[in-house]
């Protein structure tokens, strides 16, 4: 297939065409020519879109679907279509399925189901068998099968020796260990951030201390063992400080923040909308300020949509019984543009690949086409009509977002959002 993109502004600091408005000719999945006013004969499709911008393809480090076991939430096929229409060419897929992705066969099955899709899948294997937090799973076998990291999604490692063993063992193949930051003995049966709002609403709270104590413990263990640790979705001011201090010590640690934790506070809970029930919980303005600063200064390594589809039967119930989670792929770009410059936003959406051992695409002649297409202009109200996922549980519903995602070009695949 021969594609010609007209007057696309390139946002890619690794490209010689960064911040230039160019035509791009793509033939059989490769960028053949980049120039101005290109004259190309026999083009299968010419793409002209209002205020078209392109960047190297976006990557999300924490995406959940449902298949196998929870197909009513999301299938791999439809989930990848939703990711593509949201501008993502690559996702890290969490292991929280039924059965849990905890061996080589499960990794192979996921990759097989995702094969030939425009969006590439990088599976995360469960750290422990069945994600039960008792015995280490077959980490090396999963690594051989294509797993990029290992963690029990949204489940903390209660036993400190288990984390110690995991960090030591994973060093044999340069594996990345994920540890969800929550001490369950302190979090208890908490539902929301422990603050004035939780008291006012009569909801059980999850104190910031539950996150921070777990991070302190994990960092001490990392200092002892060495290895590579990633702490997904931090949410408090002190968590940022702790990780900043650990990096100054030279510890090999990274962390992420969920996009909704950058925009919304626990004040949103007043309506008892179960879409606002997320983990970690929405915190305070002070926490948000620290998280944004942490991102800008590089203490926080990446953002994630933390995409977590939940079927209506488990969301449209009393707040106490609703499952944690919000979808986020469709709103990621528009939400980030509310807070950051375009260059910063694209940097956050593309820059986390390296931590997971994935190659960074670049917009250059001769390179495989791996492009996200978008416009940063305009604003809109996010509604269910903007959602491509099977589940509609979004904390961003009725929020004002910025820009527009047009779709992706990934190799020979062109996906354009309606």
PDB file of C-alpha atoms in Angstrom, residues 60 64 82 164 204 302 333:
ATOM      1  CA  UNK A  60       1.131   2.861  27.066  1.00  0.00           C
ATOM      2  CA  UNK A  64      -5.815  -4.145  30.845  1.00  0.00           C
ATOM      3  CA  UNK A  82      -9.697   1.080  20.592  1.00  0.00           C
ATOM      4  CA  UNK A 164      13.925  -9.758  47.368  1.00  0.00           C
ATOM      5  CA  UNK A 204     -13.553   4.066  54.262  1.00  0.00           C
ATOM      6  CA  UNK A 302       6.146   8.001  32.509  1.00  0.00           C
ATOM      7  CA  UNK A 333      -4.012  12.612  24.646  1.00  0.00           C
TER       8      UNK A 333
END
